[in-house]
Tab-separated table of C-alpha atoms in Angstrom:
chain	number	residue	atom	x	y	z
A	28	MET	CA	0.060	-0.010	0.014
A	29	GLY	CA	1.210	3.475	-0.980
A	30	LEU	CA	1.755	6.348	1.462
A	31	ALA	CA	-1.174	8.162	2.614
A	32	ALA	CA	-1.786	11.887	1.297
A	33	GLY	CA	0.382	14.228	3.172
A	34	SER	CA	2.203	11.305	4.918
A	35	SER	CA	6.359	12.020	5.413
A	36	ARG	CA	7.028	8.350	6.263
A	37	TRP	CA	9.196	6.310	3.714
A	38	PRO	CA	8.979	2.797	3.333
A	39	SER	CA	11.679	1.306	5.478
A	40	CYS	CA	13.625	-0.393	2.786
A	41	VAL	CA	14.000	2.971	0.879
A	42	SER	CA	15.279	4.464	4.097
A	43	HIS	CA	17.710	2.041	4.918
A	44	ALA	CA	18.982	2.017	1.240
A	45	PHE	CA	19.455	5.987	1.457
A	46	LEU	CA	21.379	5.807	4.725
A	47	LEU	CA	23.481	3.109	3.402
A	48	VAL	CA	24.423	5.256	0.355
A	49	ALA	CA	24.886	8.126	2.567
A	50	GLY	CA	27.125	6.251	4.646
A	51	LEU	CA	29.401	4.980	1.769
A	52	LEU	CA	29.804	8.683	0.344
A	53	ILE	CA	31.118	9.730	3.992
A	54	LEU	CA	33.523	6.938	4.094
A	55	SER	CA	34.595	7.590	0.504
A	56	ASN	CA	35.663	11.140	1.237
A	57	MET	CA	37.622	10.090	4.363
A	58	PRO	CA	41.328	10.209	3.910
A	59	CYS	CA	42.843	6.476	3.803
A	60	GLU	CA	45.769	6.156	6.285
A	61	ALA	CA	48.678	4.300	4.925
A	62	GLN	CA	49.714	1.483	6.905
A	63	LEU	CA	52.751	-0.889	6.993
A	64	SER	CA	51.965	-4.475	5.298
A	65	SER	CA	53.826	-7.593	4.472
A	66	SER	CA	52.243	-7.608	1.004
A	67	PHE	CA	53.285	-3.977	0.332
A	68	TYR	CA	55.333	-4.836	-2.690
A	69	ASP	CA	53.648	-7.879	-4.063
A	70	ASN	CA	52.542	-6.291	-7.165
A	71	THR	CA	55.226	-3.738	-7.667
A	72	CYS	CA	58.404	-5.416	-6.827
A	73	PRO	CA	57.367	-9.084	-6.129
A	74	ASN	CA	61.061	-10.045	-6.178
A	75	VAL	CA	62.310	-7.828	-3.568
A	76	LEU	CA	62.621	-10.330	-0.574
A	77	SER	CA	64.385	-13.075	-2.506
A	78	THR	CA	66.964	-10.499	-3.781
A	79	ILE	CA	67.528	-9.139	-0.365
A	80	ARG	CA	67.876	-12.457	1.031
A	81	THR	CA	70.155	-13.970	-1.267
A	82	ALA	CA	72.580	-10.419	-0.774
A	83	ILE	CA	72.396	-10.824	2.924
A	84	ARG	CA	73.194	-14.647	2.847
A	85	THR	CA	76.316	-13.771	0.895
A	86	ALA	CA	77.487	-11.023	3.192
A	87	VAL	CA	77.203	-13.198	6.378
A	88	SER	CA	79.018	-15.932	4.418
A	89	ARG	CA	81.706	-13.764	4.225
A	90	GLU	CA	81.849	-12.267	7.641
A	91	ARG	CA	79.614	-13.641	10.560
A	92	ARG	CA	80.045	-10.740	12.465
A	93	MET	CA	78.043	-8.829	9.862
A	94	ALA	CA	74.884	-10.352	11.133
A	95	ALA	CA	74.780	-8.357	14.482
A	96	SER	CA	75.854	-5.325	12.773
A	97	LEU	CA	72.951	-5.438	10.477
A	98	ILE	CA	70.626	-5.832	13.228
A	99	ARG	CA	72.277	-3.268	15.376
A	100	LEU	CA	71.971	-0.736	12.219
A	101	HIS	CA	68.114	-1.254	12.161
A	102	PHE	CA	68.087	-1.021	15.492
A	103	HIS	CA	70.080	2.268	15.953
A	104	ASP	CA	67.773	3.693	12.697
A	105	CYS	CA	64.551	3.160	14.417
A	106	PHE	CA	65.420	4.567	17.624
A	107	VAL	CA	66.342	8.033	16.278
A	108	GLN	CA	63.392	9.630	14.582
A	109	GLY	CA	61.805	6.555	13.684
A	110	CYS	CA	62.461	3.619	11.206
A	111	ASP	CA	63.499	5.918	8.052
A	112	ALA	CA	66.617	4.971	7.122
A	113	SER	CA	67.932	8.430	8.554
A	114	ILE	CA	71.166	6.785	9.876
A	115	LEU	CA	72.306	5.610	6.201
A	116	LEU	CA	72.692	9.658	5.546
A	117	ASP	CA	76.308	10.868	4.982
A	118	ASP	CA	77.104	14.529	5.823
A	119	SER	CA	75.924	16.931	2.848
A	120	PRO	CA	75.314	20.883	3.050
A	121	THR	CA	71.946	20.138	4.305
A	122	ILE	CA	72.688	17.013	6.592
A	123	GLN	CA	74.269	16.384	9.311
A	124	SER	CA	75.018	12.578	9.518
A	125	GLU	CA	73.613	10.350	12.090
A	126	LYS	CA	77.088	8.332	11.525
A	127	ASN	CA	78.876	10.866	13.740
A	128	ALA	CA	76.714	10.728	16.820
A	129	PRO	CA	78.924	9.334	19.950
A	130	ASN	CA	76.854	5.961	20.003
A	131	ASN	CA	77.405	5.700	16.354
A	132	ASN	CA	80.827	6.720	15.322
A	133	ASN	CA	83.443	3.976	14.599
A	134	SER	CA	80.574	1.657	15.912
A	135	VAL	CA	77.680	0.917	13.727
A	136	ARG	CA	78.665	-0.534	10.446
A	137	GLY	CA	77.057	-2.698	7.462
A	138	PHE	CA	76.550	0.435	5.467
A	139	GLU	CA	78.326	-0.847	2.239
A	140	VAL	CA	76.161	-4.386	2.625
A	141	ILE	CA	72.889	-2.109	2.447
A	142	ASP	CA	74.200	0.408	-0.312
A	143	ASN	CA	74.958	-3.316	-2.284
A	144	VAL	CA	71.430	-4.604	-1.549
A	145	LYS	CA	69.756	-1.222	-2.515
A	146	SER	CA	71.859	-1.329	-5.938
A	147	GLN	CA	70.544	-4.992	-6.796
A	148	VAL	CA	66.768	-3.833	-5.823
A	149	GLU	CA	67.217	-1.129	-7.951
A	150	ASN	CA	68.130	-3.333	-10.778
A	151	VAL	CA	65.082	-5.081	-10.231
A	152	CYS	CA	62.747	-2.409	-9.603
A	153	PRO	CA	63.968	1.033	-9.663
A	154	GLY	CA	62.382	3.736	-7.427
A	155	VAL	CA	60.106	1.471	-5.713
A	156	VAL	CA	61.646	-0.200	-2.490
A	157	SER	CA	62.814	2.259	0.261
A	158	CYS	CA	66.492	2.122	2.002
A	159	ALA	CA	63.968	2.025	5.409
A	160	ASP	CA	62.330	-1.078	4.391
A	161	ILE	CA	65.694	-2.701	3.258
A	162	LEU	CA	67.444	-2.308	6.463
A	163	ALA	CA	64.228	-3.991	8.519
A	164	VAL	CA	64.334	-7.078	6.190
A	165	ALA	CA	68.117	-7.288	6.312
A	166	ALA	CA	67.704	-7.469	9.802
A	167	ARG	CA	65.382	-10.226	9.729
A	168	ASP	CA	67.572	-12.263	7.037
A	169	ALA	CA	70.709	-11.722	9.446
A	170	SER	CA	69.119	-13.223	12.123
A	171	VAL	CA	68.129	-16.554	10.145
A	172	ALA	CA	71.633	-16.689	8.453
A	173	VAL	CA	73.216	-17.426	12.100
A	174	GLY	CA	70.528	-19.826	13.138
A	175	GLY	CA	68.162	-17.146	14.714
A	176	PRO	CA	64.588	-16.562	14.411
A	177	THR	CA	62.507	-15.416	11.466
A	178	TRP	CA	59.569	-13.250	11.638
A	179	THR	CA	57.175	-11.514	9.083
A	180	VAL	CA	58.234	-8.048	8.364
A	181	LYS	CA	55.889	-5.304	7.619
A	182	LEU	CA	56.665	-2.992	4.682
A	183	GLY	CA	55.713	0.568	3.286
A	184	ARG	CA	58.271	2.549	5.166
A	185	ARG	CA	59.617	5.480	3.393
A	186	ASP	CA	62.726	7.274	3.544
A	187	SER	CA	63.536	10.500	5.328
A	188	THR	CA	64.909	13.695	4.084
A	189	THR	CA	66.108	14.826	7.467
A	190	SER	CA	68.759	13.382	9.945
A	191	GLY	CA	68.450	13.053	13.521
A	192	LEU	CA	72.064	13.832	14.670
A	193	SER	CA	70.971	16.218	17.715
A	194	GLN	CA	68.645	13.309	18.586
A	195	ALA	CA	70.638	10.576	18.677
A	196	ALA	CA	72.481	11.129	22.257
A	197	ALA	CA	69.186	11.245	23.984
A	198	ASN	CA	67.591	8.303	21.988
A	199	LEU	CA	70.179	5.738	21.758
A	200	PRO	CA	71.171	3.268	24.916
A	201	THR	CA	75.177	3.359	25.791
A	202	PHE	CA	77.175	0.412	26.992
A	203	ARG	CA	77.240	2.277	30.570
A	204	ASP	CA	73.348	2.491	30.987
A	205	GLY	CA	71.412	1.008	33.875
A	206	LEU	CA	68.187	-0.061	34.078
A	207	ASP	CA	66.862	3.286	35.163
A	208	ARG	CA	67.865	4.544	31.768
A	209	LEU	CA	67.291	1.674	29.890
A	210	ILE	CA	63.594	0.819	30.428
A	211	PRO	CA	62.102	4.231	30.427
A	212	LEU	CA	63.950	4.789	26.871
A	213	PHE	CA	62.568	1.446	25.512
A	214	SER	CA	59.300	2.497	27.093
A	215	SER	CA	59.377	6.029	25.161
A	216	LYS	CA	59.841	3.797	22.073
A	217	GLY	CA	56.439	1.841	22.723
A	218	LEU	CA	58.774	-1.319	23.920
A	219	SER	CA	58.119	-3.390	27.164
A	220	THR	CA	60.899	-4.204	29.761
A	221	ARG	CA	60.475	-7.808	28.357
A	222	ASP	CA	61.213	-6.297	24.753
A	223	MET	CA	64.096	-4.674	25.779
A	224	VAL	CA	65.752	-7.743	27.732
A	225	ALA	CA	64.618	-9.826	24.468
A	226	LEU	CA	66.512	-7.535	22.165
A	227	SER	CA	69.422	-7.064	24.272
A	228	GLY	CA	69.694	-10.666	23.511
A	229	SER	CA	70.831	-9.908	20.097
A	230	HIS	CA	74.240	-9.678	21.841
A	231	THR	CA	74.384	-13.251	21.530
A	232	ILE	CA	76.173	-12.410	18.291
A	233	GLY	CA	78.677	-9.548	17.373
A	234	GLN	CA	81.713	-8.113	19.059
A	235	ALA	CA	82.818	-5.063	21.301
A	236	ARG	CA	85.574	-2.909	21.532
A	237	CYS	CA	87.803	-2.777	24.438
A	238	VAL	CA	87.423	0.889	24.959
A	239	ASN	CA	83.462	0.084	25.475
A	240	PHE	CA	84.282	-2.849	28.265
A	241	ARG	CA	87.599	-1.658	29.749
A	242	ASP	CA	86.032	0.033	32.624
A	243	ARG	CA	84.124	-3.209	33.695
A	244	ILE	CA	86.880	-5.484	33.346
A	245	TYR	CA	89.101	-3.293	35.679
A	246	ASP	CA	86.848	-2.022	38.119
A	247	ASN	CA	87.344	-5.251	40.143
A	248	GLY	CA	83.446	-5.099	41.087
A	249	THR	CA	81.422	-7.786	42.708
A	250	ASN	CA	79.417	-8.627	39.449
A	251	ILE	CA	81.673	-9.887	37.337
A	252	ASP	CA	83.525	-13.120	37.240
A	253	THR	CA	87.211	-12.984	37.963
A	254	GLY	CA	88.343	-15.399	35.498
A	255	PHE	CA	86.248	-13.768	32.924
A	256	ALA	CA	87.601	-10.477	33.401
A	257	SER	CA	91.310	-11.943	33.576
A	258	THR	CA	90.807	-13.186	30.092
A	259	ARG	CA	89.400	-10.313	28.471
A	260	ARG	CA	92.369	-8.323	30.069
A	261	ARG	CA	94.724	-9.937	27.817
A	262	ARG	CA	93.582	-8.297	24.801
A	263	CYS	CA	92.471	-5.034	26.348
A	264	PRO	CA	95.260	-3.119	28.268
A	265	VAL	CA	94.005	-0.817	31.116
A	266	ASP	CA	95.567	2.301	29.711
A	267	ASN	CA	93.012	4.508	27.257
A	268	GLY	CA	94.139	4.973	23.985
A	269	ASN	CA	96.139	1.524	24.049
A	270	GLY	CA	94.164	-1.011	22.288
A	271	ASP	CA	90.809	0.609	22.238
A	272	ASP	CA	89.887	-1.042	18.936
A	273	ASN	CA	90.578	-4.480	20.069
A	274	LEU	CA	87.514	-6.735	19.898
A	275	ALA	CA	86.113	-9.293	22.007
A	276	PRO	CA	83.026	-11.339	21.575
A	277	LEU	CA	79.665	-10.377	23.494
A	278	ASP	CA	79.051	-14.213	23.897
A	279	LEU	CA	82.209	-15.987	24.635
A	280	VAL	CA	80.543	-19.648	24.282
A	281	THR	CA	79.083	-19.269	20.720
A	282	PRO	CA	79.890	-15.981	19.276
A	283	ASN	CA	78.473	-16.607	15.835
A	284	SER	CA	75.450	-18.573	16.588
A	285	PHE	CA	72.179	-16.973	17.488
A	286	ASP	CA	71.030	-18.811	20.690
A	287	ASN	CA	70.341	-18.213	24.492
A	288	ASN	CA	73.978	-18.766	25.856
A	289	TYR	CA	73.961	-14.746	26.430
A	290	PHE	CA	71.534	-15.005	29.064
A	291	LYS	CA	73.282	-18.054	30.752
A	292	ASN	CA	76.234	-15.860	30.428
A	293	LEU	CA	74.621	-13.272	32.379
A	294	ILE	CA	73.656	-15.423	35.172
A	295	GLN	CA	77.430	-16.386	35.578
A	296	ARG	CA	78.276	-12.811	35.578
A	297	LYS	CA	80.099	-13.071	32.315
A	298	GLY	CA	78.327	-10.032	30.503
A	299	LEU	CA	80.958	-8.088	28.887
A	300	LEU	CA	79.377	-4.645	28.927
A	301	GLN	CA	78.101	-3.195	31.775
A	302	SER	CA	74.751	-2.548	29.981
A	303	ASP	CA	74.560	-6.423	29.550
A	304	GLN	CA	75.211	-7.400	32.924
A	305	VAL	CA	72.725	-4.950	34.579
A	306	LEU	CA	69.991	-6.994	33.158
A	307	PHE	CA	71.041	-9.574	36.006
A	308	ASN	CA	72.284	-8.123	39.035
A	309	GLY	CA	69.705	-8.201	41.572
A	310	GLY	CA	67.024	-6.190	39.605
A	311	SER	CA	63.625	-6.111	38.165
A	312	THR	CA	64.916	-8.040	34.927
A	313	ASP	CA	66.545	-10.953	36.861
A	314	SER	CA	63.508	-13.231	36.386
A	315	ILE	CA	63.192	-12.729	32.599
A	316	VAL	CA	67.215	-13.393	32.045
A	317	THR	CA	66.554	-16.389	33.927
A	318	GLU	CA	63.598	-17.442	31.921
A	319	TYR	CA	65.330	-16.893	28.597
A	320	SER	CA	68.283	-18.926	29.972
A	321	LYS	CA	66.038	-21.898	30.407
A	322	SER	CA	64.108	-21.965	27.516
A	323	PRO	CA	65.771	-20.876	24.010
A	324	SER	CA	62.036	-21.215	22.225
A	325	THR	CA	60.780	-18.495	24.680
A	326	PHE	CA	63.616	-16.057	24.046
A	327	SER	CA	63.481	-16.746	20.187
A	328	SER	CA	59.625	-15.963	19.633
A	329	GLU	CA	59.980	-13.123	21.976
A	330	PHE	CA	62.933	-11.417	19.978
A	331	ALA	CA	61.071	-11.890	16.864
A	332	SER	CA	57.970	-10.280	18.367
A	333	ALA	CA	59.710	-7.504	19.691
A	334	MET	CA	61.735	-6.768	16.342
A	335	VAL	CA	58.421	-6.446	14.984
A	336	LYS	CA	57.498	-3.854	17.358
A	337	MET	CA	60.612	-2.000	16.920
A	338	GLY	CA	59.872	-1.976	12.917
A	339	ASP	CA	56.772	0.039	13.955
A	340	ILE	CA	58.487	3.009	15.220
A	341	GLU	CA	57.275	6.083	13.785
A	342	PRO	CA	57.569	5.092	9.990
A	343	LEU	CA	57.398	7.837	7.262
A	344	LEU	CA	53.883	6.331	5.333
A	345	GLY	CA	52.045	7.474	2.242
A	346	SER	CA	53.518	10.595	0.696
A	347	ALA	CA	55.701	11.543	3.493
A	348	GLY	CA	59.658	11.562	2.983
A	349	GLU	CA	60.721	9.692	-0.301
A	350	ILE	CA	62.172	6.753	-1.901
A	351	ARG	CA	65.810	7.166	-2.180
A	352	LYS	CA	67.865	6.083	-5.297
A	353	ILE	CA	70.792	6.012	-3.289
A	354	CYS	CA	70.709	5.107	0.195
A	355	ASN	CA	73.250	7.453	1.636
A	356	VAL	CA	71.907	10.866	0.033
A	357	ILE	CA	68.593	12.382	-0.390
A	358	ASN	CA	67.027	12.565	-3.916
């Protein structure tokens, strides 16, 4: 039956249809917020992941230490103005490079590996894949190359056109840090205390310079094994400036394999850096270290989860930033 004369009521089906169309029009006019996605390059550069994986395997097979360096490079990038490849930029008239920051200078490495990967990716699909995404994927592939966990890397980051040199000192941990700085620093990046301990476990691979652990092995403290300190003193003389660049493995048991021995070392008071040993020194993180030392699977899975969370720190998305052609210079 039709509407009575003068009635303002519409049939319910017409009313619902009108509301649906109106709702769709409103949604269509709302800005679409870009997000990271593991399938970001599926159509635009389908071979990017295999290209990066092959290059990283080659680099790590040449030098096992490079695995630790690439994981650390991604970490130091993300903690300073987000995961935007700003750490890769060289000095220029408009850029003060983060490479010159005290926590990076003569410390972070692997830039030539990333440059090589970028070159190979550009040959496959020019102008598509960001250096920031290459850093994130390289860290994952480096972990796998030394027997560590894998994880799904979300993609779609863009590269910064600025450097964060002025922010580096305040946003990067140092080898002298205690829990009173480490926990709030990681929390400010959206990472929990468990995330912080898990990420510290990347020190199961890699090496440190004498200048960064000299104080610890000579301070005769109660939180260091005396035999361990004696061994490390052989290649790290007491005098500053003498042997500063001599290297020692962060994990003295299996320095080239990604495992949970790092945490076992801490329980034995054999952490090389002060910022390592503070994780097991009568504080709030002792129980996490103990848990990881007993369960390699728990450590591996939580390390992988923490790496995913770290990769989410303040990425540039959509039309922000750029896709650099060469990673160490802005376009």
